[in-house]
CSV table of C-alpha atoms in Angstrom, one decimal:
chain,number,residue,atom,x,y,z
C,1,GLY,CA,25.9,29.6,-13.6
C,2,GLN,CA,23.5,28.8,-10.8
C,3,ASN,CA,20.5,31.0,-10.0
C,4,ILE,CA,17.3,30.7,-8.0
C,5,ASP,CA,14.5,33.2,-8.5
C,6,GLN,CA,11.7,33.4,-5.9
C,7,PRO,CA,9.6,36.4,-4.8
C,8,THR,CA,11.2,38.2,-1.8
C,9,GLU,CA,8.0,38.6,0.2
C,10,MET,CA,4.4,37.5,0.0
C,11,THR,CA,1.4,38.1,2.3
C,12,ALA,CA,-1.7,36.0,2.7
C,13,THR,CA,-4.8,35.7,4.9
C,14,GLU,CA,-5.3,33.0,7.5
C,15,GLY,CA,-7.3,30.1,6.0
C,16,ALA,CA,-6.4,31.0,2.4
C,17,ILE,CA,-4.2,29.3,-0.2
C,18,VAL,CA,-0.9,30.6,-1.3
C,19,GLN,CA,1.5,29.5,-4.1
C,20,ILE,CA,5.2,30.3,-4.0
C,21,ASN,CA,6.8,30.1,-7.4
C,22,CYS,CA,10.5,29.3,-8.0
C,23,THR,CA,12.6,29.2,-11.2
C,24,TYR,CA,16.1,27.9,-11.1
C,25,GLN,CA,19.2,27.4,-13.2
C,26,THR,CA,21.8,24.9,-12.1
C,27,SER,CA,24.8,23.2,-13.8
C,28,GLY,CA,23.4,19.7,-13.4
C,29,PHE,CA,20.2,19.0,-11.6
C,30,ASN,CA,19.3,16.1,-9.3
C,31,GLY,CA,16.1,17.2,-7.6
C,32,LEU,CA,14.5,20.0,-5.7
C,33,PHE,CA,13.8,20.4,-2.0
C,34,TRP,CA,11.6,22.9,-0.2
C,35,TYR,CA,12.4,24.0,3.3
C,36,GLN,CA,10.6,26.2,5.8
C,37,GLN,CA,12.7,28.5,8.0
C,38,HIS,CA,11.2,30.5,10.9
C,39,ALA,CA,13.0,33.7,11.8
C,40,GLY,CA,16.1,32.9,13.9
C,41,GLU,CA,15.7,29.1,13.5
C,42,ALA,CA,17.1,26.3,11.4
C,43,PRO,CA,15.5,25.2,8.1
C,44,THR,CA,13.1,22.3,8.4
C,45,PHE,CA,12.4,19.9,5.5
C,46,LEU,CA,9.0,20.1,3.7
C,47,SER,CA,9.2,18.2,0.5
C,48,TYR,CA,11.4,16.8,-2.3
C,49,ASN,CA,10.7,16.4,-6.0
C,50,VAL,CA,12.8,14.5,-8.4
C,51,LEU,CA,10.3,13.7,-11.1
C,52,ASP,CA,7.9,16.0,-12.9
C,53,GLY,CA,4.6,16.4,-11.2
C,54,LEU,CA,2.9,17.1,-7.9
C,55,GLU,CA,3.8,15.7,-4.5
C,56,GLU,CA,1.2,16.2,-1.8
C,57,LYS,CA,1.8,16.1,1.9
C,58,GLY,CA,-1.0,17.3,4.1
C,59,ARG,CA,-1.5,21.0,3.7
C,60,PHE,CA,1.6,21.3,1.6
C,61,SER,CA,2.1,20.3,-2.0
C,62,SER,CA,5.1,20.8,-4.3
C,63,PHE,CA,5.3,20.7,-8.1
C,64,LEU,CA,8.3,20.3,-10.4
C,65,SER,CA,8.8,20.8,-14.1
C,66,ARG,CA,12.4,19.8,-14.9
C,67,SER,CA,12.2,21.0,-18.5
C,68,LYS,CA,11.1,24.4,-17.5
C,69,GLY,CA,13.3,24.8,-14.5
C,70,TYR,CA,10.2,25.6,-12.4
C,71,SER,CA,8.7,24.5,-9.1
C,72,TYR,CA,6.0,25.8,-6.8
C,73,LEU,CA,5.0,25.2,-3.2
C,74,LEU,CA,1.3,25.3,-2.5
C,75,LEU,CA,0.1,25.9,1.1
C,76,LYS,CA,-3.5,25.4,1.9
C,77,GLU,CA,-5.6,26.4,4.9
C,78,LEU,CA,-3.0,28.9,6.0
C,79,GLN,CA,-2.3,29.2,9.7
C,80,MET,CA,-0.5,32.0,11.5
C,81,LYS,CA,2.3,29.6,12.3
C,82,ASP,CA,3.0,29.3,8.5
C,83,SER,CA,4.5,32.8,8.7
C,84,ALA,CA,8.1,32.0,7.8
C,85,SER,CA,10.6,31.9,4.9
C,86,TYR,CA,10.3,29.2,2.3
C,87,LEU,CA,13.4,28.1,0.6
C,88,CYS,CA,13.4,26.6,-2.9
C,89,VAL,CA,16.6,24.4,-2.9
C,90,PRO,CA,17.9,22.6,-6.0
C,91,SER,CA,20.4,19.8,-5.6
C,92,SER,CA,23.1,19.6,-8.2
C,93,GLY,CA,26.5,18.0,-8.6
C,94,GLY,CA,27.9,14.6,-7.9
C,95,TYR,CA,27.4,14.9,-4.2
C,96,ASN,CA,24.4,16.3,-2.3
C,97,LYS,CA,25.2,19.9,-3.1
C,98,LEU,CA,22.3,22.1,-2.2
C,99,ILE,CA,21.9,25.6,-3.7
C,100,PHE,CA,20.3,28.1,-1.3
C,101,GLY,CA,18.9,31.5,-2.2
C,102,ALA,CA,17.4,33.9,0.3
C,103,GLY,CA,13.9,32.4,0.0
C,104,THR,CA,10.4,33.9,0.1
C,105,ARG,CA,9.3,35.5,3.4
C,106,LEU,CA,5.6,34.8,3.8
C,107,ALA,CA,3.5,36.8,6.3
C,108,VAL,CA,0.1,35.3,7.2
C,109,HIS,CA,-2.4,37.8,8.8
C,110,PRO,CA,-5.8,37.3,10.4
K,1,ASP,CA,15.0,11.0,20.5
K,2,GLY,CA,17.1,11.0,17.3
K,3,GLY,CA,18.4,14.3,16.1
K,4,ILE,CA,21.2,16.8,15.6
K,5,THR,CA,22.4,19.0,18.5
K,6,GLN,CA,24.5,22.1,18.3
K,7,SER,CA,25.7,23.9,21.4
K,8,PRO,CA,25.7,26.6,22.6
K,9,LYS,CA,22.8,28.4,20.9
K,10,TYR,CA,24.6,31.8,21.4
K,11,LEU,CA,28.4,32.3,21.5
K,12,PHE,CA,30.4,35.4,22.0
K,13,ARG,CA,34.1,35.7,21.3
K,14,LYS,CA,36.7,38.4,21.2
K,15,GLU,CA,38.3,39.2,17.9
K,16,GLY,CA,41.5,37.2,17.2
K,17,GLN,CA,40.4,34.1,19.2
K,18,ASN,CA,39.7,30.7,17.6
K,19,VAL,CA,36.4,29.1,18.6
K,20,THR,CA,35.0,25.6,18.1
K,21,LEU,CA,31.3,24.9,17.4
K,22,SER,CA,30.0,21.5,18.2
K,23,CYS,CA,27.7,19.4,16.1
K,24,GLU,CA,26.5,15.9,17.2
K,25,GLN,CA,24.0,13.6,15.6
K,26,ASN,CA,22.6,10.2,16.7
K,27,LEU,CA,20.8,9.5,13.4
K,28,ASN,CA,23.5,7.2,12.2
K,29,HIS,CA,24.0,9.4,9.2
K,30,ASP,CA,27.3,9.1,7.2
K,31,ALA,CA,27.3,12.6,5.7
K,32,MET,CA,27.5,15.9,7.7
K,33,TYR,CA,27.7,19.5,6.6
K,34,TRP,CA,28.5,23.0,7.9
K,35,TYR,CA,26.8,26.1,6.6
K,36,ARG,CA,26.8,29.8,7.5
K,37,GLN,CA,23.9,32.2,7.1
K,38,ASP,CA,24.2,35.9,7.1
K,39,PRO,CA,21.1,38.2,7.6
K,40,GLY,CA,18.8,38.1,4.6
K,41,GLN,CA,21.1,35.7,2.7
K,42,GLY,CA,20.9,32.1,1.7
K,43,LEU,CA,23.0,29.3,3.4
K,44,ARG,CA,26.5,28.9,2.1
K,45,LEU,CA,28.4,25.6,2.4
K,46,ILE,CA,31.7,25.7,4.5
K,47,TYR,CA,32.7,22.1,4.7
K,48,TYR,CA,31.1,18.7,4.2
K,49,SER,CA,32.1,15.1,5.2
K,50,GLN,CA,30.8,12.0,3.4
K,51,ILE,CA,32.4,9.6,5.8
K,52,VAL,CA,34.5,9.4,9.0
K,53,ASN,CA,38.1,10.7,8.6
K,54,ASP,CA,37.2,12.4,5.3
K,55,PHE,CA,36.0,16.0,4.6
K,56,GLN,CA,35.9,18.4,1.7
K,57,LYS,CA,35.9,22.1,1.3
K,58,GLY,CA,32.7,23.8,0.4
K,59,ASP,CA,32.3,27.2,-1.2
K,60,ILE,CA,33.6,29.4,1.6
K,61,ALA,CA,36.2,27.2,3.5
K,62,GLU,CA,38.8,29.9,4.1
K,63,GLY,CA,39.3,30.7,7.8
K,64,TYR,CA,37.6,27.5,8.9
K,65,SER,CA,38.7,24.0,9.8
K,66,VAL,CA,36.9,20.8,10.6
K,67,SER,CA,37.6,17.2,11.8
K,68,ARG,CA,35.6,14.0,11.5
K,69,GLU,CA,37.1,11.5,13.9
K,70,LYS,CA,33.7,10.0,14.9
K,71,LYS,CA,30.6,9.3,12.8
K,72,GLU,CA,28.5,11.2,15.3
K,73,SER,CA,30.6,14.4,15.6
K,74,PHE,CA,31.7,17.1,13.1
K,75,PRO,CA,33.1,20.1,15.0
K,76,LEU,CA,33.8,23.4,13.2
K,77,THR,CA,36.7,25.7,14.2
K,78,VAL,CA,36.3,29.3,13.3
K,79,THR,CA,39.9,30.6,13.2
K,80,SER,CA,41.2,34.2,13.6
K,81,ALA,CA,41.9,34.1,9.9
K,82,GLN,CA,38.1,34.3,9.1
K,83,LYS,CA,37.5,38.0,8.3
K,84,ASN,CA,33.8,38.2,9.1
K,85,PRO,CA,33.0,35.4,11.6
K,86,THR,CA,29.8,36.8,13.0
K,87,ALA,CA,27.0,34.7,11.5
K,88,PHE,CA,24.5,32.0,12.2
K,89,TYR,CA,26.2,28.6,11.8
K,90,LEU,CA,24.1,25.5,10.9
K,91,CYS,CA,25.1,21.9,10.9
K,92,ALA,CA,23.3,19.3,8.9
K,93,SER,CA,23.4,15.6,8.2
K,94,SER,CA,22.0,13.1,5.7
K,95,ILE,CA,22.0,9.4,5.3
K,96,ASP,CA,24.9,9.7,2.9
K,97,ALA,CA,25.9,12.3,0.3
K,98,ARG,CA,23.8,11.0,-2.6
K,99,SER,CA,22.0,13.7,-4.4
K,100,THR,CA,18.5,12.4,-3.3
K,101,ASP,CA,19.2,12.4,0.4
K,102,THR,CA,17.5,15.0,2.6
K,103,GLN,CA,19.7,17.1,4.7
K,104,TYR,CA,18.4,17.7,8.3
K,105,PHE,CA,19.5,20.7,10.2
K,106,GLY,CA,20.5,21.2,13.8
K,107,PRO,CA,19.2,24.2,15.7
K,108,GLY,CA,22.2,26.4,14.9
K,109,THR,CA,24.7,28.5,16.8
K,110,ARG,CA,24.7,32.2,16.6
K,111,LEU,CA,28.3,33.4,16.8
K,112,THR,CA,29.1,37.0,17.6
K,113,VAL,CA,32.7,38.2,17.5
K,114,LEU,CA,33.2,41.4,19.4
């Protein structure tokens, strides 16, 4: 079967650091994407991991462990505009099939 | 400016009517996708197309139809056979359908069937 497990909601303070964890099970695994989705808007691409390890991109970093079926997204220096849902999205199958869960809704407060 | 456009942003239709949602991209991407999102849920794949004149059913294709006559365009028709058509519809594209290609999304169309 295919399953993604992320916390439903998280809260954090402006300027702080937050880590959003994700565990996944897929039949076949190609890589893992993280998307940000503000309420009522389309998802926007944040990062992609195919090999184990950490990918850093500005205030955002993403980590992958393929053997553990585990990833996390690290957000530093949080800003109010970071309040959004964060989607952990494994890719599986012979074509670019993305597996979407409901994501983690992050609320950043002053 | 390269990107994916979907219009309109909001669409209202009466029950029993077919409706076509547009999706256009000028990114020169081969692959295009249609998803629907219901409140509090993840995106679900309706149809995808890897190349012009070819498309495949996704996980929830019943009640929907698509065409891919041009590389830039991938319209989705929501037919009267779709039992719960009210949803947020998202179109995406990627360079091709390889597993490593990032999918980029259009702004979405929110369809309400009255």
